[in-house]
């Protein structure tokens, strides 16, 4: 019986494949390699290159594999881009999930763990954000993920297809041995941009706005180490296999750090200057996103280990230093 990991060549997906294999699971990876990297895929995973929107391709994967569960990471995930190109997000994320759910229904695959996002909450009505906090996405990325969650809810009702949607806050860090890590082209995420600046690959980092209603005026985010994030996915898979009901969980730390605090920590850890200049706000960005992770801890038994910003930046820094140009180019 196999676990199919959609998007298993990406940053988060590749860490999932790695941990699943370490835990003894049989894993098949599906990825179109548009943003993922072949080198990131664990050598013990079977790899199918193709797009989840291609139903013939995906059907063929489910025909070949005896699928017991799906981890779904295959999506476009950039807030700024989604505001510029909303239809790309509805096609890749919503339509891609439509095809996936059709194939899962045909093959009677009943368990899916799904990467959702804090962006489903929009500008949150309460802090820390609970799963019961009202959802009101501020950008097409968050909207697309909320639609995907709702599609799964109705598929559960109709076909008994159970899901766990994990609403991530900000993911950072890399596997502790630095063999896999974050490599996007173009890079848009804060931590890798800070570290590329520390490496001298960028002259300066731009801070997107310092006129938010936060302690230092820059946006506040809740960061989770990728290794801890994946631990929650495996617990969610086991929860579903043990008959758990469909549900939604936040994955965060209940602590927020501003953009300026992140840069300051990285300066201390790397010993580099890391020049930063002030720029305008990025559209679609809420001021503060901080999670209450209590539900994941109580129901899934989630027990994150690498909870300090230091650990996240240190492991990301080791990855960037050992792979200054990402995969296959170090
Ligand atoms: N950010 C920034 N400069 C950058 C990239 C990001 O100031 O070059 C800010 C961004 O506005 C947000 C935070 O850093 O407040 C985290 O952004 P990221 O894109 O890493 O993750 P997101 O919050 O969009 O999931």
PDB file of C-alpha atoms in Angstrom, residues 10-299:
ATOM      1  CA  UNK A  10       8.773  20.855  -3.569  1.00  0.00           C
ATOM      2  CA  UNK A  11      10.139  22.376  -0.371  1.00  0.00           C
ATOM      3  CA  UNK A  12       7.511  21.054   2.032  1.00  0.00           C
ATOM      4  CA  UNK A  13       6.549  17.965   0.012  1.00  0.00           C
ATOM      5  CA  UNK A  14      10.144  16.712  -0.168  1.00  0.00           C
ATOM      6  CA  UNK A  15      10.448  16.893   3.623  1.00  0.00           C
ATOM      7  CA  UNK A  16       7.198  14.889   3.861  1.00  0.00           C
ATOM      8  CA  UNK A  17       8.492  12.183   1.516  1.00  0.00           C
ATOM      9  CA  UNK A  18      11.720  11.992   3.493  1.00  0.00           C
ATOM     10  CA  UNK A  19       9.977  11.513   6.848  1.00  0.00           C
ATOM     11  CA  UNK A  20       7.405   9.065   5.473  1.00  0.00           C
ATOM     12  CA  UNK A  21      10.197   6.879   4.100  1.00  0.00           C
ATOM     13  CA  UNK A  22      12.128   7.119   7.372  1.00  0.00           C
ATOM     14  CA  UNK A  23       8.979   5.877   9.104  1.00  0.00           C
ATOM     15  CA  UNK A  24       8.762   2.886   6.764  1.00  0.00           C
ATOM     16  CA  UNK A  25       5.979   4.039   4.433  1.00  0.00           C
ATOM     17  CA  UNK A  26       5.978   3.086   0.754  1.00  0.00           C
ATOM     18  CA  UNK A  27       5.841   6.385  -1.146  1.00  0.00           C
ATOM     19  CA  UNK A  28       4.991   7.478  -4.674  1.00  0.00           C
ATOM     20  CA  UNK A  29       5.657  11.096  -5.676  1.00  0.00           C
ATOM     21  CA  UNK A  30       3.687  13.048  -8.257  1.00  0.00           C
ATOM     22  CA  UNK A  31       5.158  16.370  -9.357  1.00  0.00           C
ATOM     23  CA  UNK A  32       5.191  18.392 -12.585  1.00  0.00           C
ATOM     24  CA  UNK A  33       8.633  19.812 -11.645  1.00  0.00           C
ATOM     25  CA  UNK A  34       7.527  23.331 -12.573  1.00  0.00           C
ATOM     26  CA  UNK A  35       8.656  24.571  -9.172  1.00  0.00           C
ATOM     27  CA  UNK A  36       9.897  21.316  -7.613  1.00  0.00           C
ATOM     28  CA  UNK A  37      13.308  19.664  -8.032  1.00  0.00           C
ATOM     29  CA  UNK A  38      13.999  16.102  -9.063  1.00  0.00           C
ATOM     30  CA  UNK A  39      17.076  16.116  -6.801  1.00  0.00           C
ATOM     31  CA  UNK A  40      14.819  16.789  -3.801  1.00  0.00           C
ATOM     32  CA  UNK A  41      12.934  13.487  -4.199  1.00  0.00           C
ATOM     33  CA  UNK A  42      14.047  10.682  -1.903  1.00  0.00           C
ATOM     34  CA  UNK A  43      15.738   7.883  -3.866  1.00  0.00           C
ATOM     35  CA  UNK A  44      13.418   5.272  -2.343  1.00  0.00           C
ATOM     36  CA  UNK A  45      10.260   7.003  -3.643  1.00  0.00           C
ATOM     37  CA  UNK A  46       8.759   6.100  -7.019  1.00  0.00           C
ATOM     38  CA  UNK A  47       8.423   9.207  -9.145  1.00  0.00           C
ATOM     39  CA  UNK A  48       5.691  10.095 -11.652  1.00  0.00           C
ATOM     40  CA  UNK A  49       6.306  13.332 -13.516  1.00  0.00           C
ATOM     41  CA  UNK A  50       3.111  15.045 -14.613  1.00  0.00           C
ATOM     42  CA  UNK A  51       0.407  17.517 -13.745  1.00  0.00           C
ATOM     43  CA  UNK A  52      -2.494  16.702 -11.434  1.00  0.00           C
ATOM     44  CA  UNK A  53      -4.793  18.564 -13.843  1.00  0.00           C
ATOM     45  CA  UNK A  54      -4.067  15.829 -16.403  1.00  0.00           C
ATOM     46  CA  UNK A  55      -6.685  13.249 -15.465  1.00  0.00           C
ATOM     47  CA  UNK A  56      -5.317  10.487 -17.699  1.00  0.00           C
ATOM     48  CA  UNK A  57      -1.897  10.881 -16.147  1.00  0.00           C
ATOM     49  CA  UNK A  58      -3.239  10.902 -12.593  1.00  0.00           C
ATOM     50  CA  UNK A  59      -5.563   7.955 -13.252  1.00  0.00           C
ATOM     51  CA  UNK A  60      -2.571   6.000 -14.491  1.00  0.00           C
ATOM     52  CA  UNK A  61      -0.739   6.669 -11.208  1.00  0.00           C
ATOM     53  CA  UNK A  62      -3.711   5.403  -9.185  1.00  0.00           C
ATOM     54  CA  UNK A  63      -3.970   2.386 -11.500  1.00  0.00           C
ATOM     55  CA  UNK A  64      -0.333   1.462 -10.885  1.00  0.00           C
ATOM     56  CA  UNK A  65      -0.211   2.174  -7.158  1.00  0.00           C
ATOM     57  CA  UNK A  66      -2.327   0.609  -4.456  1.00  0.00           C
ATOM     58  CA  UNK A  67      -3.066   3.939  -2.794  1.00  0.00           C
ATOM     59  CA  UNK A  68      -3.966   3.999   0.903  1.00  0.00           C
ATOM     60  CA  UNK A  69      -3.706   7.755   1.358  1.00  0.00           C
ATOM     61  CA  UNK A  70      -2.790  11.035  -0.265  1.00  0.00           C
ATOM     62  CA  UNK A  71      -0.743  13.999   0.940  1.00  0.00           C
ATOM     63  CA  UNK A  72      -1.585  16.974  -1.256  1.00  0.00           C
ATOM     64  CA  UNK A  73       1.077  19.708  -1.549  1.00  0.00           C
ATOM     65  CA  UNK A  74       0.735  20.372  -5.297  1.00  0.00           C
ATOM     66  CA  UNK A  75      -0.407  23.982  -5.485  1.00  0.00           C
ATOM     67  CA  UNK A  76       0.653  27.493  -6.345  1.00  0.00           C
ATOM     68  CA  UNK A  77       1.363  29.311  -3.111  1.00  0.00           C
ATOM     69  CA  UNK A  78       2.443  32.927  -3.543  1.00  0.00           C
ATOM     70  CA  UNK A  79       0.203  35.584  -2.044  1.00  0.00           C
ATOM     71  CA  UNK A  80       1.499  38.442  -4.217  1.00  0.00           C
ATOM     72  CA  UNK A  81       1.322  36.458  -7.466  1.00  0.00           C
ATOM     73  CA  UNK A  82      -2.197  35.320  -6.640  1.00  0.00           C
ATOM     74  CA  UNK A  83      -3.375  38.921  -6.429  1.00  0.00           C
ATOM     75  CA  UNK A  84      -1.889  39.606  -9.897  1.00  0.00           C
ATOM     76  CA  UNK A  85      -2.984  36.319 -11.475  1.00  0.00           C
ATOM     77  CA  UNK A  86      -6.053  34.961  -9.652  1.00  0.00           C
ATOM     78  CA  UNK A  87      -7.078  32.651 -12.473  1.00  0.00           C
ATOM     79  CA  UNK A  88      -3.749  30.828 -12.296  1.00  0.00           C
ATOM     80  CA  UNK A  89      -4.634  30.036  -8.667  1.00  0.00           C
ATOM     81  CA  UNK A  90      -8.139  28.831  -9.418  1.00  0.00           C
ATOM     82  CA  UNK A  91      -6.829  26.634 -12.233  1.00  0.00           C
ATOM     83  CA  UNK A  92      -3.817  25.109 -10.489  1.00  0.00           C
ATOM     84  CA  UNK A  93      -5.265  24.834  -7.019  1.00  0.00           C
ATOM     85  CA  UNK A  94      -9.031  24.454  -7.358  1.00  0.00           C
ATOM     86  CA  UNK A  95      -9.200  22.646 -10.694  1.00  0.00           C
ATOM     87  CA  UNK A  96      -6.149  20.525  -9.827  1.00  0.00           C
ATOM     88  CA  UNK A  97      -7.912  19.409  -6.640  1.00  0.00           C
ATOM     89  CA  UNK A  98     -11.129  18.753  -8.582  1.00  0.00           C
ATOM     90  CA  UNK A  99      -9.287  16.262 -10.790  1.00  0.00           C
ATOM     91  CA  UNK A 100      -7.529  14.706  -7.807  1.00  0.00           C
ATOM     92  CA  UNK A 101     -10.804  14.210  -5.913  1.00  0.00           C
ATOM     93  CA  UNK A 102     -12.455  12.699  -8.997  1.00  0.00           C
ATOM     94  CA  UNK A 103      -9.658  10.147  -9.304  1.00  0.00           C
ATOM     95  CA  UNK A 104      -9.678   9.447  -5.557  1.00  0.00           C
ATOM     96  CA  UNK A 105     -13.439   8.877  -5.703  1.00  0.00           C
ATOM     97  CA  UNK A 106     -13.082   6.521  -8.677  1.00  0.00           C
ATOM     98  CA  UNK A 107     -10.387   4.499  -6.903  1.00  0.00           C
ATOM     99  CA  UNK A 108     -12.153   4.715  -3.519  1.00  0.00           C
ATOM    100  CA  UNK A 109      -9.177   6.279  -1.793  1.00  0.00           C
ATOM    101  CA  UNK A 110     -10.572   7.683   1.413  1.00  0.00           C
ATOM    102  CA  UNK A 111      -7.779   9.497   3.255  1.00  0.00           C
ATOM    103  CA  UNK A 112      -6.290  12.844   2.310  1.00  0.00           C
ATOM    104  CA  UNK A 113      -4.039  15.204   4.256  1.00  0.00           C
ATOM    105  CA  UNK A 114      -4.119  18.584   2.673  1.00  0.00           C
ATOM    106  CA  UNK A 115      -1.869  21.644   2.984  1.00  0.00           C
ATOM    107  CA  UNK A 116      -4.068  24.597   3.692  1.00  0.00           C
ATOM    108  CA  UNK A 117      -3.023  27.994   4.947  1.00  0.00           C
ATOM    109  CA  UNK A 118      -3.407  30.767   7.494  1.00  0.00           C
ATOM    110  CA  UNK A 119      -4.346  32.913   4.482  1.00  0.00           C
ATOM    111  CA  UNK A 120      -7.849  31.386   4.753  1.00  0.00           C
ATOM    112  CA  UNK A 121      -8.424  33.653   7.786  1.00  0.00           C
ATOM    113  CA  UNK A 122      -7.570  36.927   6.027  1.00  0.00           C
ATOM    114  CA  UNK A 123      -7.249  39.811   8.478  1.00  0.00           C
ATOM    115  CA  UNK A 124      -8.108  37.720  11.549  1.00  0.00           C
ATOM    116  CA  UNK A 125     -10.871  38.758  13.912  1.00  0.00           C
ATOM    117  CA  UNK A 126      -8.962  37.417  16.949  1.00  0.00           C
ATOM    118  CA  UNK A 127      -5.372  36.624  17.941  1.00  0.00           C
ATOM    119  CA  UNK A 128      -4.219  33.922  18.387  1.00  0.00           C
ATOM    120  CA  UNK A 129      -6.259  32.445  15.555  1.00  0.00           C
ATOM    121  CA  UNK A 130      -8.291  29.347  16.382  1.00  0.00           C
ATOM    122  CA  UNK A 131      -9.855  26.957  13.889  1.00  0.00           C
ATOM    123  CA  UNK A 132     -13.209  28.462  14.851  1.00  0.00           C
ATOM    124  CA  UNK A 133     -12.045  31.981  13.927  1.00  0.00           C
ATOM    125  CA  UNK A 134     -14.016  33.264  10.966  1.00  0.00           C
ATOM    126  CA  UNK A 135     -12.442  32.621   7.546  1.00  0.00           C
ATOM    127  CA  UNK A 136     -12.349  35.623   5.187  1.00  0.00           C
ATOM    128  CA  UNK A 137      -9.426  35.342   2.743  1.00  0.00           C
ATOM    129  CA  UNK A 138      -7.781  38.594   1.628  1.00  0.00           C
ATOM    130  CA  UNK A 139      -6.166  37.182  -1.484  1.00  0.00           C
ATOM    131  CA  UNK A 140      -6.922  34.594  -4.205  1.00  0.00           C
ATOM    132  CA  UNK A 141      -4.347  32.175  -2.794  1.00  0.00           C
ATOM    133  CA  UNK A 142      -6.201  31.947   0.538  1.00  0.00           C
ATOM    134  CA  UNK A 143      -9.541  31.865  -1.267  1.00  0.00           C
ATOM    135  CA  UNK A 144      -8.421  28.967  -3.461  1.00  0.00           C
ATOM    136  CA  UNK A 145      -7.315  26.943  -0.415  1.00  0.00           C
ATOM    137  CA  UNK A 146     -10.596  27.604   1.388  1.00  0.00           C
ATOM    138  CA  UNK A 147     -12.518  26.423  -1.676  1.00  0.00           C
ATOM    139  CA  UNK A 148     -10.367  23.278  -1.735  1.00  0.00           C
ATOM    140  CA  UNK A 149     -11.208  22.612   1.921  1.00  0.00           C
ATOM    141  CA  UNK A 150     -14.908  22.983   1.134  1.00  0.00           C
ATOM    142  CA  UNK A 151     -14.662  20.624  -1.839  1.00  0.00           C
ATOM    143  CA  UNK A 152     -13.223  17.987   0.489  1.00  0.00           C
ATOM    144  CA  UNK A 153     -15.979  18.556   3.032  1.00  0.00           C
ATOM    145  CA  UNK A 154     -18.663  17.793   0.438  1.00  0.00           C
ATOM    146  CA  UNK A 155     -16.701  14.799  -0.879  1.00  0.00           C
ATOM    147  CA  UNK A 156     -16.610  13.452   2.664  1.00  0.00           C
ATOM    148  CA  UNK A 157     -20.390  13.783   2.903  1.00  0.00           C
ATOM    149  CA  UNK A 158     -21.000  12.179  -0.487  1.00  0.00           C
ATOM    150  CA  UNK A 159     -18.243   9.554  -0.739  1.00  0.00           C
ATOM    151  CA  UNK A 160     -16.943   9.117   2.812  1.00  0.00           C
ATOM    152  CA  UNK A 161     -13.621  10.626   1.766  1.00  0.00           C
ATOM    153  CA  UNK A 162     -12.048  11.858   5.009  1.00  0.00           C
ATOM    154  CA  UNK A 163      -9.615  14.745   5.076  1.00  0.00           C
ATOM    155  CA  UNK A 164      -7.390  16.672   7.418  1.00  0.00           C
ATOM    156  CA  UNK A 165      -6.707  20.245   6.314  1.00  0.00           C
ATOM    157  CA  UNK A 166      -3.606  21.667   7.967  1.00  0.00           C
ATOM    158  CA  UNK A 167      -3.608  25.444   7.967  1.00  0.00           C
ATOM    159  CA  UNK A 168       0.062  26.396   7.941  1.00  0.00           C
ATOM    160  CA  UNK A 169       1.342  29.636   9.269  1.00  0.00           C
ATOM    161  CA  UNK A 170       4.887  30.506   8.025  1.00  0.00           C
ATOM    162  CA  UNK A 171       7.114  27.522   7.303  1.00  0.00           C
ATOM    163  CA  UNK A 172      10.896  27.854   7.607  1.00  0.00           C
ATOM    164  CA  UNK A 173      14.054  25.800   8.188  1.00  0.00           C
ATOM    165  CA  UNK A 174      15.453  22.708   6.521  1.00  0.00           C
ATOM    166  CA  UNK A 175      16.197  19.069   7.292  1.00  0.00           C
ATOM    167  CA  UNK A 176      18.841  19.003  10.020  1.00  0.00           C
ATOM    168  CA  UNK A 177      21.484  17.319   7.810  1.00  0.00           C
ATOM    169  CA  UNK A 178      20.996  20.018   5.098  1.00  0.00           C
ATOM    170  CA  UNK A 179      20.365  17.471   2.330  1.00  0.00           C
ATOM    171  CA  UNK A 180      17.021  19.054   1.425  1.00  0.00           C
ATOM    172  CA  UNK A 181      15.826  22.622   1.828  1.00  0.00           C
ATOM    173  CA  UNK A 182      14.072  25.586   0.253  1.00  0.00           C
ATOM    174  CA  UNK A 183      14.869  26.470  -3.384  1.00  0.00           C
ATOM    175  CA  UNK A 184      12.373  28.624  -5.291  1.00  0.00           C
ATOM    176  CA  UNK A 185      12.925  30.547  -8.511  1.00  0.00           C
ATOM    177  CA  UNK A 186      12.172  33.369  -8.147  1.00  0.00           C
ATOM    178  CA  UNK A 187      12.486  33.364  -4.364  1.00  0.00           C
ATOM    179  CA  UNK A 188       9.786  35.415  -2.613  1.00  0.00           C
ATOM    180  CA  UNK A 189       9.811  34.112   0.978  1.00  0.00           C
ATOM    181  CA  UNK A 190      11.298  36.104   3.792  1.00  0.00           C
ATOM    182  CA  UNK A 191      13.748  33.658   5.406  1.00  0.00           C
ATOM    183  CA  UNK A 192      15.484  32.491   2.199  1.00  0.00           C
ATOM    184  CA  UNK A 193      15.638  36.084   0.940  1.00  0.00           C
ATOM    185  CA  UNK A 194      17.294  37.176   4.193  1.00  0.00           C
ATOM    186  CA  UNK A 195      19.825  34.340   3.905  1.00  0.00           C
ATOM    187  CA  UNK A 196      20.544  34.982   0.220  1.00  0.00           C
ATOM    188  CA  UNK A 197      21.304  38.563   1.251  1.00  0.00           C
ATOM    189  CA  UNK A 198      23.578  37.224   4.010  1.00  0.00           C
ATOM    190  CA  UNK A 199      25.399  35.162   1.355  1.00  0.00           C
ATOM    191  CA  UNK A 200      25.945  38.311  -0.710  1.00  0.00           C
ATOM    192  CA  UNK A 201      23.717  37.047  -3.544  1.00  0.00           C
ATOM    193  CA  UNK A 202      21.446  40.072  -3.077  1.00  0.00           C
ATOM    194  CA  UNK A 203      22.564  43.593  -2.257  1.00  0.00           C
ATOM    195  CA  UNK A 204      19.684  44.236   0.139  1.00  0.00           C
ATOM    196  CA  UNK A 205      16.370  42.913   1.320  1.00  0.00           C
ATOM    197  CA  UNK A 206      13.225  45.025   0.960  1.00  0.00           C
ATOM    198  CA  UNK A 207      10.920  45.182   3.977  1.00  0.00           C
ATOM    199  CA  UNK A 208       7.339  45.342   2.735  1.00  0.00           C
ATOM    200  CA  UNK A 209       5.928  48.187   4.798  1.00  0.00           C
ATOM    201  CA  UNK A 210       6.573  49.567   8.286  1.00  0.00           C
ATOM    202  CA  UNK A 211       3.243  51.304   8.787  1.00  0.00           C
ATOM    203  CA  UNK A 212       1.286  48.315  10.115  1.00  0.00           C
ATOM    204  CA  UNK A 213      -0.347  48.391  13.554  1.00  0.00           C
ATOM    205  CA  UNK A 214       2.362  46.210  15.133  1.00  0.00           C
ATOM    206  CA  UNK A 215       5.085  46.908  17.709  1.00  0.00           C
ATOM    207  CA  UNK A 216       7.698  47.991  15.136  1.00  0.00           C
ATOM    208  CA  UNK A 217       5.341  48.641  12.194  1.00  0.00           C
ATOM    209  CA  UNK A 218       6.391  45.547  10.195  1.00  0.00           C
ATOM    210  CA  UNK A 219       4.195  42.473   9.651  1.00  0.00           C
ATOM    211  CA  UNK A 220       4.131  39.813  12.342  1.00  0.00           C
ATOM    212  CA  UNK A 221       4.115  36.132  11.422  1.00  0.00           C
ATOM    213  CA  UNK A 222       4.146  32.803  13.279  1.00  0.00           C
ATOM    214  CA  UNK A 223       6.961  30.530  12.064  1.00  0.00           C
ATOM    215  CA  UNK A 224       7.008  26.704  12.149  1.00  0.00           C
ATOM    216  CA  UNK A 225       9.987  24.465  11.398  1.00  0.00           C
ATOM    217  CA  UNK A 226       9.395  22.327   8.319  1.00  0.00           C
ATOM    218  CA  UNK A 227      10.414  19.143  10.182  1.00  0.00           C
ATOM    219  CA  UNK A 228       7.794  19.805  12.879  1.00  0.00           C
ATOM    220  CA  UNK A 229       5.227  20.713  10.227  1.00  0.00           C
ATOM    221  CA  UNK A 230       5.705  17.333   8.557  1.00  0.00           C
ATOM    222  CA  UNK A 231       5.469  15.494  11.871  1.00  0.00           C
ATOM    223  CA  UNK A 232       1.918  16.896  12.027  1.00  0.00           C
ATOM    224  CA  UNK A 233       1.145  15.542   8.527  1.00  0.00           C
ATOM    225  CA  UNK A 234       2.192  12.033   9.476  1.00  0.00           C
ATOM    226  CA  UNK A 235       0.177  12.226  12.701  1.00  0.00           C
ATOM    227  CA  UNK A 236      -2.800  13.420  10.625  1.00  0.00           C
ATOM    228  CA  UNK A 237      -2.401  10.501   8.229  1.00  0.00           C
ATOM    229  CA  UNK A 238      -2.297   8.059  11.144  1.00  0.00           C
ATOM    230  CA  UNK A 239      -5.300   9.795  12.714  1.00  0.00           C
ATOM    231  CA  UNK A 240      -7.291   9.241   9.509  1.00  0.00           C
ATOM    232  CA  UNK A 241      -6.109   5.649   9.175  1.00  0.00           C
ATOM    233  CA  UNK A 242      -7.327   5.068  12.739  1.00  0.00           C
ATOM    234  CA  UNK A 243     -10.796   6.306  11.818  1.00  0.00           C
ATOM    235  CA  UNK A 244     -10.503   9.977  12.849  1.00  0.00           C
ATOM    236  CA  UNK A 245     -13.144  12.300  11.446  1.00  0.00           C
ATOM    237  CA  UNK A 246     -12.482  15.027   8.878  1.00  0.00           C
ATOM    238  CA  UNK A 247     -11.149  18.149  10.520  1.00  0.00           C
ATOM    239  CA  UNK A 248      -9.094  21.323  10.233  1.00  0.00           C
ATOM    240  CA  UNK A 249      -6.018  22.167  12.329  1.00  0.00           C
ATOM    241  CA  UNK A 250      -3.754  25.190  12.639  1.00  0.00           C
ATOM    242  CA  UNK A 251      -0.005  24.590  12.564  1.00  0.00           C
ATOM    243  CA  UNK A 252       1.810  27.438  14.246  1.00  0.00           C
ATOM    244  CA  UNK A 253       3.547  28.227  17.525  1.00  0.00           C
ATOM    245  CA  UNK A 254       1.310  30.847  19.182  1.00  0.00           C
ATOM    246  CA  UNK A 255       4.248  33.282  19.006  1.00  0.00           C
ATOM    247  CA  UNK A 256       4.727  36.044  16.458  1.00  0.00           C
ATOM    248  CA  UNK A 257       7.882  37.664  15.073  1.00  0.00           C
ATOM    249  CA  UNK A 258       8.050  40.856  13.041  1.00  0.00           C
ATOM    250  CA  UNK A 259       9.952  41.137   9.773  1.00  0.00           C
ATOM    251  CA  UNK A 260      12.507  43.353  11.539  1.00  0.00           C
ATOM    252  CA  UNK A 261      12.938  40.788  14.349  1.00  0.00           C
ATOM    253  CA  UNK A 262      13.549  38.036  11.799  1.00  0.00           C
ATOM    254  CA  UNK A 263      16.255  40.100  10.095  1.00  0.00           C
ATOM    255  CA  UNK A 264      17.861  40.914  13.457  1.00  0.00           C
ATOM    256  CA  UNK A 265      17.944  37.211  14.459  1.00  0.00           C
ATOM    257  CA  UNK A 266      19.501  36.290  11.132  1.00  0.00           C
ATOM    258  CA  UNK A 267      22.171  38.979  11.610  1.00  0.00           C
ATOM    259  CA  UNK A 268      23.085  37.462  14.989  1.00  0.00           C
ATOM    260  CA  UNK A 269      23.122  33.880  13.735  1.00  0.00           C
ATOM    261  CA  UNK A 270      25.019  34.463  10.498  1.00  0.00           C
ATOM    262  CA  UNK A 271      27.282  37.262  11.739  1.00  0.00           C
ATOM    263  CA  UNK A 272      26.528  39.067   8.458  1.00  0.00           C
ATOM    264  CA  UNK A 273      25.330  42.615   7.989  1.00  0.00           C
ATOM    265  CA  UNK A 274      22.209  41.806   5.869  1.00  0.00           C
ATOM    266  CA  UNK A 275      21.313  45.255   4.521  1.00  0.00           C
ATOM    267  CA  UNK A 276      17.562  45.965   4.485  1.00  0.00           C
ATOM    268  CA  UNK A 277      15.696  48.845   2.886  1.00  0.00           C
ATOM    269  CA  UNK A 278      12.132  49.973   3.495  1.00  0.00           C
ATOM    270  CA  UNK A 279       9.615  49.481   0.712  1.00  0.00           C
ATOM    271  CA  UNK A 280       5.859  49.779   0.274  1.00  0.00           C
ATOM    272  CA  UNK A 281       3.349  47.235   1.570  1.00  0.00           C
ATOM    273  CA  UNK A 282       2.809  44.074  -0.515  1.00  0.00           C
ATOM    274  CA  UNK A 283      -0.838  43.767  -1.452  1.00  0.00           C
ATOM    275  CA  UNK A 284      -2.780  40.990   0.235  1.00  0.00           C
ATOM    276  CA  UNK A 285      -0.627  40.924   3.413  1.00  0.00           C
ATOM    277  CA  UNK A 286      -2.473  40.898   6.778  1.00  0.00           C
ATOM    278  CA  UNK A 287      -0.652  42.747   9.609  1.00  0.00           C
ATOM    279  CA  UNK A 288      -0.545  39.898  12.135  1.00  0.00           C
ATOM    280  CA  UNK A 289      -0.959  36.137  11.766  1.00  0.00           C
ATOM    281  CA  UNK A 290      -0.463  34.087  14.930  1.00  0.00           C
ATOM    282  CA  UNK A 291      -1.912  30.621  15.449  1.00  0.00           C
ATOM    283  CA  UNK A 292      -3.317  28.798  18.374  1.00  0.00           C
ATOM    284  CA  UNK A 293      -1.878  25.275  17.784  1.00  0.00           C
ATOM    285  CA  UNK A 294      -3.708  23.750  20.763  1.00  0.00           C
ATOM    286  CA  UNK A 295      -6.169  21.709  18.708  1.00  0.00           C
ATOM    287  CA  UNK A 296      -3.378  19.955  16.742  1.00  0.00           C
ATOM    288  CA  UNK A 297      -1.544  19.266  19.994  1.00  0.00           C
ATOM    289  CA  UNK A 298      -4.609  17.872  21.750  1.00  0.00           C
ATOM    290  CA  UNK A 299      -6.244  15.844  18.980  1.00  0.00           C
TER     291      UNK A 299
END
